């Protein structure tokens, strides 16, 4: 019977520093993949952006953006007055001079990454696109948001963004 002791390298577990480095590397790869996926899902680099009308407040009513060549979009959050976190909002987008294949509204935090909150809208019989959305809760008492309307057409994507504030997130 061979009683030769096994080498220490085979019986010893990995050093704690090596385990820590492996965990940190896996964490960095996970974060990089999340960021890449988030960026690709938003695919906002392919959108021709147009400015919204100046001075419009979504909490007071619909806001409009000219998309050039006699085209325009109007966004209505369906809320009059204070917009609150977790409040259900009936979204409505009206288009003039644009034949859309698909319309969606993304909500993005203006000062803080709050993830992707995309709401596809359905074409209704009256020619308007409708859906329902909800702004997530945040740690801030007042959180600035941007509603980005993206219209997919046969010629590419058009879009505009509208700023608003949400109350009720923090203390």
GROMACS .gro file of C-alpha atoms in nm, residues 23-104:
model
   82
   23UNK     CA    1  -1.650   3.680  -0.729
   24UNK     CA    2  -1.554   4.037  -0.821
   25UNK     CA    3  -1.489   3.933  -1.181
   26UNK     CA    4  -1.825   3.756  -1.204
   27UNK     CA    5  -1.995   4.064  -1.058
   28UNK     CA    6  -1.827   4.295  -1.310
   29UNK     CA    7  -1.925   4.067  -1.599
   30UNK     CA    8  -2.285   4.056  -1.474
   31UNK     CA    9  -2.305   4.436  -1.450
   32UNK     CA   10  -2.152   4.477  -1.797
   33UNK     CA   11  -2.404   4.233  -1.946
   34UNK     CA   12  -2.694   4.410  -1.772
   35UNK     CA   13  -2.576   4.747  -1.907
   36UNK     CA   14  -2.532   4.611  -2.260
   37UNK     CA   15  -2.875   4.446  -2.257
   38UNK     CA   16  -3.036   4.764  -2.124
   39UNK     CA   17  -2.866   4.973  -2.392
   40UNK     CA   18  -2.964   4.737  -2.673
   41UNK     CA   19  -3.326   4.716  -2.556
   42UNK     CA   20  -3.357   5.092  -2.554
   43UNK     CA   21  -3.200   5.119  -2.904
   44UNK     CA   22  -3.251   5.493  -2.886
   45UNK     CA   23  -2.955   5.568  -3.113
   46UNK     CA   24  -3.170   5.475  -3.414
   47UNK     CA   25  -3.446   5.726  -3.334
   48UNK     CA   26  -3.473   6.069  -3.501
   49UNK     CA   27  -3.555   6.289  -3.204
   50UNK     CA   28  -3.765   6.607  -3.221
   51UNK     CA   29  -3.809   6.864  -2.942
   52UNK     CA   30  -4.135   6.895  -2.755
   53UNK     CA   31  -4.335   7.219  -2.749
   54UNK     CA   32  -4.189   7.462  -2.498
   55UNK     CA   33  -4.362   7.515  -2.166
   56UNK     CA   34  -4.595   7.216  -2.181
   57UNK     CA   35  -4.677   7.045  -1.851
   58UNK     CA   36  -4.798   6.685  -1.882
   59UNK     CA   37  -4.967   6.716  -1.542
   60UNK     CA   38  -5.192   6.990  -1.687
   61UNK     CA   39  -5.288   6.809  -2.007
   62UNK     CA   40  -5.159   6.675  -2.339
   63UNK     CA   41  -4.825   6.788  -2.481
   64UNK     CA   42  -4.735   6.808  -2.849
   65UNK     CA   43  -4.420   6.778  -3.060
   66UNK     CA   44  -4.373   6.874  -3.426
   67UNK     CA   45  -4.202   6.594  -3.618
   68UNK     CA   46  -4.131   6.801  -3.930
   69UNK     CA   47  -4.309   6.791  -4.268
   70UNK     CA   48  -4.657   6.858  -4.125
   71UNK     CA   49  -4.625   6.565  -3.883
   72UNK     CA   50  -4.690   6.578  -3.512
   73UNK     CA   51  -4.751   6.366  -3.206
   74UNK     CA   52  -4.948   6.443  -2.892
   75UNK     CA   53  -4.896   6.262  -2.561
   76UNK     CA   54  -5.156   6.257  -2.283
   77UNK     CA   55  -5.082   6.082  -1.952
   78UNK     CA   56  -5.451   6.103  -1.858
   79UNK     CA   57  -5.369   6.271  -1.526
   80UNK     CA   58  -5.463   6.625  -1.430
   81UNK     CA   59  -5.277   6.765  -1.134
   82UNK     CA   60  -5.008   6.590  -0.933
   83UNK     CA   61  -4.859   6.274  -1.086
   84UNK     CA   62  -4.786   6.017  -0.815
   85UNK     CA   63  -4.566   5.709  -0.800
   86UNK     CA   64  -4.750   5.378  -0.852
   87UNK     CA   65  -5.053   5.563  -0.992
   88UNK     CA   66  -5.203   5.394  -1.298
   89UNK     CA   67  -5.209   5.629  -1.596
   90UNK     CA   68  -5.406   5.581  -1.918
   91UNK     CA   69  -5.154   5.673  -2.190
   92UNK     CA   70  -5.277   5.815  -2.519
   93UNK     CA   71  -5.073   5.914  -2.824
   94UNK     CA   72  -5.232   6.090  -3.121
   95UNK     CA   73  -5.046   6.118  -3.451
   96UNK     CA   74  -5.098   6.348  -3.747
   97UNK     CA   75  -4.927   6.288  -4.081
   98UNK     CA   76  -4.749   5.974  -3.953
   99UNK     CA   77  -4.833   5.616  -4.044
  100UNK     CA   78  -4.705   5.416  -3.748
  101UNK     CA   79  -4.634   5.046  -3.737
  102UNK     CA   80  -4.580   5.055  -3.363
  103UNK     CA   81  -4.594   5.317  -3.084
  104UNK     CA   82  -4.441   5.288  -2.738
   0.00000   0.00000   0.00000
